XYZ file of C-alpha atoms in Angstrom:
377
model
C 79.407 100.316 131.350
C 77.692 102.142 134.210
C 74.784 100.605 136.103
C 72.456 103.560 136.644
C 70.520 101.940 139.482
C 73.750 101.393 141.400
C 74.998 104.873 140.502
C 71.842 106.503 141.846
C 71.775 104.295 144.938
C 75.345 105.278 145.780
C 74.505 108.962 145.347
C 71.504 108.627 147.669
C 73.494 106.651 150.246
C 76.071 109.431 150.427
C 73.339 112.037 150.877
C 71.884 110.064 153.770
C 75.300 110.017 155.443
C 75.735 113.746 154.909
C 72.824 114.402 157.280
C 71.506 117.458 155.478
C 74.833 119.072 154.597
C 75.404 119.596 150.855
C 77.757 117.346 148.924
C 80.134 118.340 146.151
C 80.729 115.748 143.480
C 84.442 115.140 142.825
C 84.712 115.295 139.051
C 87.920 113.268 138.837
C 85.979 110.246 140.068
C 83.334 110.598 137.343
C 84.884 112.317 134.265
C 81.722 112.268 132.166
C 79.581 115.404 131.925
C 76.298 113.519 131.552
C 76.903 111.686 134.818
C 78.005 114.859 136.595
C 74.720 116.458 135.538
C 72.812 113.381 136.673
C 74.178 113.445 140.197
C 73.871 117.236 140.518
C 70.182 116.967 139.633
C 69.608 114.781 142.704
C 68.653 116.286 146.079
C 71.561 116.920 148.422
C 74.189 117.614 145.758
C 75.554 121.095 145.116
C 78.593 122.055 143.090
C 81.629 120.321 141.632
C 85.112 119.779 142.978
C 87.254 119.853 139.824
C 90.864 118.739 139.556
C 92.272 121.362 137.174
C 91.413 124.948 136.301
C 90.928 124.286 132.544
C 88.440 121.552 133.489
C 86.642 123.885 135.897
C 86.354 126.551 133.191
C 84.980 123.981 130.739
C 82.410 122.692 133.240
C 81.287 126.235 134.054
C 81.096 127.342 130.402
C 79.072 124.265 129.408
C 76.540 124.774 132.180
C 77.388 121.789 134.354
C 77.711 123.989 137.438
C 78.124 127.630 138.434
C 79.813 126.502 141.662
C 83.129 124.850 140.826
C 85.913 124.494 143.372
C 89.335 123.628 141.934
C 90.702 121.096 144.416
C 94.394 121.698 143.714
C 96.518 124.806 143.122
C 97.126 125.755 139.497
C 100.082 127.125 137.559
C 98.242 127.152 134.207
C 98.851 130.695 132.985
C 96.547 130.403 129.993
C 93.645 129.215 132.116
C 94.307 131.935 134.705
C 94.231 134.562 131.962
C 90.919 133.168 130.684
C 89.451 133.176 134.184
C 90.598 136.731 134.891
C 89.148 138.017 131.606
C 85.597 136.795 132.247
C 83.587 138.141 135.226
C 81.024 135.324 134.914
C 83.755 132.695 135.139
C 85.409 134.514 138.006
C 82.117 134.334 139.906
C 81.661 130.610 139.235
C 85.155 129.198 139.864
C 87.110 129.131 143.118
C 90.884 128.599 143.108
C 92.764 126.587 145.750
C 95.674 128.340 147.462
C 98.098 127.622 150.300
C 101.200 129.639 149.361
C 101.784 133.345 148.602
C 103.663 132.252 145.472
C 100.386 131.061 143.982
C 98.923 134.542 144.458
C 102.055 136.085 142.952
C 101.636 133.907 139.860
C 98.050 135.080 139.382
C 99.116 138.716 139.700
C 101.916 138.158 137.173
C 99.397 136.801 134.666
C 96.867 139.548 135.241
C 97.417 142.409 137.718
C 94.585 143.020 140.216
C 93.527 146.327 138.684
C 92.784 144.619 135.376
C 90.598 141.760 136.593
C 87.574 141.090 138.775
C 88.397 139.779 142.268
C 89.177 136.073 142.034
C 87.612 133.678 144.496
C 90.117 131.597 146.483
C 89.886 128.781 149.016
C 92.528 128.108 151.662
C 93.709 124.484 151.817
C 94.287 123.533 155.460
C 96.471 120.432 155.745
C 94.470 117.763 157.598
C 97.226 115.226 158.215
C 97.802 114.027 161.769
C 101.217 114.663 163.271
C 101.329 113.056 166.721
C 104.366 112.795 168.990
C 105.309 116.385 168.395
C 105.294 115.987 164.636
C 107.694 113.050 164.589
C 104.961 110.910 163.005
C 103.048 111.960 159.880
C 99.749 110.245 159.017
C 98.001 111.397 155.856
C 98.975 112.898 152.540
C 101.457 115.743 152.257
C 99.290 118.505 150.905
C 99.271 122.060 152.145
C 102.055 123.787 154.110
C 99.295 125.435 156.175
C 98.730 123.060 159.098
C 98.046 125.026 162.269
C 95.233 127.406 163.091
C 97.793 130.163 163.527
C 99.247 129.564 160.084
C 95.740 129.584 158.602
C 94.976 132.924 160.229
C 98.255 134.404 159.054
C 97.656 133.305 155.482
C 94.058 134.555 155.572
C 95.312 137.965 156.705
C 97.780 138.002 153.819
C 95.024 137.222 151.305
C 92.733 139.851 152.823
C 95.478 142.426 152.449
C 95.986 141.800 148.740
C 93.732 143.427 146.136
C 92.232 141.222 143.460
C 91.451 138.225 145.691
C 88.487 137.230 147.827
C 88.888 134.424 150.357
C 85.550 132.586 150.320
C 86.292 129.061 151.529
C 88.439 126.721 153.553
C 89.162 123.129 152.591
C 90.487 120.388 154.841
C 90.668 116.882 153.340
C 91.519 114.174 155.848
C 92.868 111.534 153.448
C 94.021 109.280 156.289
C 90.356 108.914 157.288
C 88.416 109.413 154.059
C 90.601 107.449 151.669
C 92.269 104.773 153.772
C 90.400 101.473 154.068
C 89.921 100.419 157.676
C 89.599 96.691 156.995
C 92.259 95.547 154.478
C 91.555 91.922 153.495
C 93.658 89.394 155.387
C 95.335 92.071 157.527
C 93.376 92.154 160.781
C 96.190 93.651 162.859
C 96.863 96.401 160.331
C 93.147 97.130 160.092
C 92.882 97.510 163.875
C 95.879 99.866 163.892
C 94.335 101.944 161.100
C 91.067 102.291 163.010
C 92.865 103.424 166.162
C 94.858 105.986 164.167
C 91.732 107.240 162.408
C 89.925 107.816 165.688
C 92.890 109.746 167.076
C 93.244 111.775 163.913
C 89.551 112.613 163.834
C 89.532 113.920 167.407
C 92.616 116.062 166.779
C 91.269 117.444 163.513
C 87.917 118.486 164.972
C 89.589 120.892 167.370
C 92.289 122.118 164.987
C 89.907 122.674 162.089
C 87.437 124.567 164.264
C 90.263 126.790 165.533
C 91.474 127.358 161.966
C 87.997 128.318 160.781
C 87.686 130.801 163.637
C 91.119 132.277 162.838
C 90.309 132.635 159.135
C 86.913 134.200 159.840
C 88.670 137.068 161.575
C 89.821 138.144 158.108
C 87.259 136.720 155.666
C 83.548 136.042 155.391
C 83.647 132.334 154.516
C 80.906 130.984 152.269
C 81.834 127.344 152.780
C 84.077 124.950 154.651
C 84.785 121.892 152.514
C 85.797 118.828 154.496
C 85.888 115.086 154.257
C 85.605 112.613 151.415
C 83.754 109.436 150.532
C 85.041 107.499 153.504
C 84.387 110.234 156.041
C 81.152 111.857 154.874
C 79.247 110.788 157.986
C 82.018 111.784 160.401
C 82.672 115.116 158.715
C 78.980 115.981 158.531
C 78.641 115.212 162.239
C 81.118 117.976 163.087
C 78.841 120.790 164.316
C 81.544 123.444 164.301
C 82.762 123.782 160.765
C 82.416 121.580 157.648
C 79.418 122.144 155.458
C 80.233 120.583 152.118
C 82.170 117.310 152.040
C 83.220 116.123 148.575
C 82.089 112.654 147.551
C 83.761 110.260 145.180
C 81.918 106.960 145.498
C 79.018 107.362 143.073
C 80.980 105.273 140.606
C 82.016 102.744 143.296
C 85.648 101.978 142.650
C 87.234 98.729 143.794
C 90.382 100.038 145.458
C 89.430 99.242 149.035
C 86.571 99.246 151.485
C 86.252 102.695 152.979
C 84.955 103.230 156.534
C 81.205 103.335 157.098
C 80.416 102.914 153.410
C 79.764 99.869 151.244
C 78.980 101.277 147.787
C 77.292 99.160 145.145
C 79.557 98.282 142.202
C 78.486 100.585 139.380
C 81.250 100.913 136.755
C 82.765 98.062 134.730
C 84.789 97.435 131.586
C 84.954 94.319 129.421
C 87.805 92.633 127.588
C 87.461 89.848 125.011
C 89.017 86.412 125.447
C 91.526 85.883 122.623
C 93.578 82.904 123.855
C 93.313 79.667 125.814
C 97.003 79.087 126.680
C 96.400 76.126 129.013
C 93.593 74.333 130.854
C 92.164 76.618 133.537
C 93.555 79.746 131.869
C 92.046 82.315 129.541
C 93.764 85.403 128.156
C 91.945 88.622 127.318
C 93.158 91.410 125.069
C 94.270 94.425 127.119
C 93.120 94.913 130.694
C 96.184 96.531 132.262
C 94.452 99.700 133.377
C 96.406 100.465 136.518
C 95.202 102.992 139.104
C 97.286 105.848 140.443
C 98.840 105.813 143.895
C 101.401 103.656 145.673
C 102.173 100.661 143.455
C 100.703 97.389 144.659
C 98.026 94.767 144.102
C 95.283 97.156 145.226
C 95.903 99.246 142.088
C 95.137 96.379 139.704
C 91.746 95.925 138.048
C 89.662 93.149 139.532
C 88.033 90.408 137.421
C 84.343 90.624 138.268
C 82.276 88.493 135.892
C 82.122 85.586 135.398
C 82.507 85.208 139.148
C 85.471 83.228 140.407
C 88.193 84.565 138.110
C 91.446 86.016 139.421
C 94.666 87.456 138.050
C 97.946 85.550 138.040
C 100.317 86.822 140.696
C 103.316 86.536 138.395
C 101.706 88.542 135.560
C 98.969 90.768 136.955
C 97.163 92.887 134.367
C 99.066 93.602 131.149
C 98.891 96.430 128.666
C 98.114 94.158 125.715
C 97.029 90.926 127.367
C 95.837 89.740 130.762
C 95.575 86.061 131.745
C 92.881 85.046 134.231
C 92.503 81.787 136.071
C 89.943 79.982 138.208
C 87.578 77.077 137.694
C 85.251 79.130 135.507
C 88.136 79.996 133.158
C 87.828 76.499 131.680
C 84.380 77.404 130.321
C 85.493 80.583 128.569
C 85.783 80.497 124.792
C 87.536 82.791 122.345
C 85.267 85.794 121.874
C 83.689 85.657 125.339
C 83.935 88.733 127.550
C 85.479 89.089 130.965
C 84.200 92.048 132.961
C 86.531 93.963 135.278
C 86.245 96.674 137.902
C 88.856 99.413 137.766
C 90.449 100.272 141.099
C 89.480 103.937 140.599
C 86.280 104.506 138.687
C 87.125 107.948 137.333
C 90.429 106.834 135.863
C 88.540 104.279 133.791
C 87.266 107.187 131.695
C 90.804 108.077 130.613
C 90.819 104.764 128.702
C 87.471 104.880 126.897
C 85.567 107.333 124.731
C 82.055 106.257 125.706
C 80.098 104.891 128.633
C 77.083 102.659 128.054
C 74.432 103.493 130.655
C 72.457 100.436 131.685
C 69.069 100.331 133.385
C 68.238 96.757 134.326
C 69.162 94.695 131.279
C 68.817 97.534 128.752
C 71.348 100.038 127.445
C 69.382 103.290 127.701
C 72.060 105.722 126.552
C 75.652 105.991 125.410
C 77.451 109.111 126.605
C 80.950 110.491 126.047
C 83.661 110.610 128.662
C 85.997 113.585 128.951
C 88.295 111.683 126.597
C 85.413 111.073 124.185
C 84.851 114.824 124.044
C 88.527 115.369 123.241
C 89.375 116.654 126.701
C 92.495 115.581 128.605
C 93.244 117.620 131.711
C 96.020 115.643 133.383
């Protein structure tokens, strides 16, 4: 179930933080075409950040957007051949690159003389490497980290026929996706905030230098920076980013992200099928675990009735999930327990349909990617 009022409020809150710079919607955090269309129809939103090339082609062909950035490099030869064979697709989809081998693969699929120029975006690694690189904070993404390396790669792209470098991306996961106030961990939270401030200051200068170096070889249409947790900070950078991606319209439960308190919008329900002991109720299913480093933060969270919690020794199971708490005593066989997934988009890999709720009324039922028979990863 998706609460449309909360969905729209989250979309508007992100726009207000973007301070006039356009937002891309990250499709992997939505994974339902009707909801992608809904957010793109709102002011302040422009384009999609897809997670695979076949998905990007599908979204472009079905009219969801003519501005689709593939967030990760691809090695899908079939999809590359389809992209290279269609000038309209080639104009709508931008590939992510950070290694000459990725360009070589494209050329092997379809030589430059037999295709329109393909749009590419350079992925600049945004991780922070203080103490001379002896410390690494952030995800390990692109091998292109310095401004010099970005300029060198841009020159290589500019010198190859069949490619057009149109964008630069720089996703600071250590700021955008790392909660700065983990529950019950005040010291860790303070350390995270200090690291995020240091990383942000370093990235502002390095990203600006990288943009300048790349622009010596390419006429950039966009610089894509930030994420849900850093929309405000990224948009405040006057020197480069113009289009931060945003993932919080579906308000996942993984952690509190800095400067943003999204309204819970996406939920799933499981039926009570057992009462194994006083103060316990067991629902069928529920073990929908989120991706990332294994831990309690990846588990779904019991949401309604309020006051339920998982058992530490069992967590959420594939076929059954026990919940406890004072309210568990009142649950009967057949009652529903509502959960929040830790990552809203991944919820759609488990269900075929989303029920869209406005107030207390279901106003529409729409298919997820899975419901349309699409599985991209």
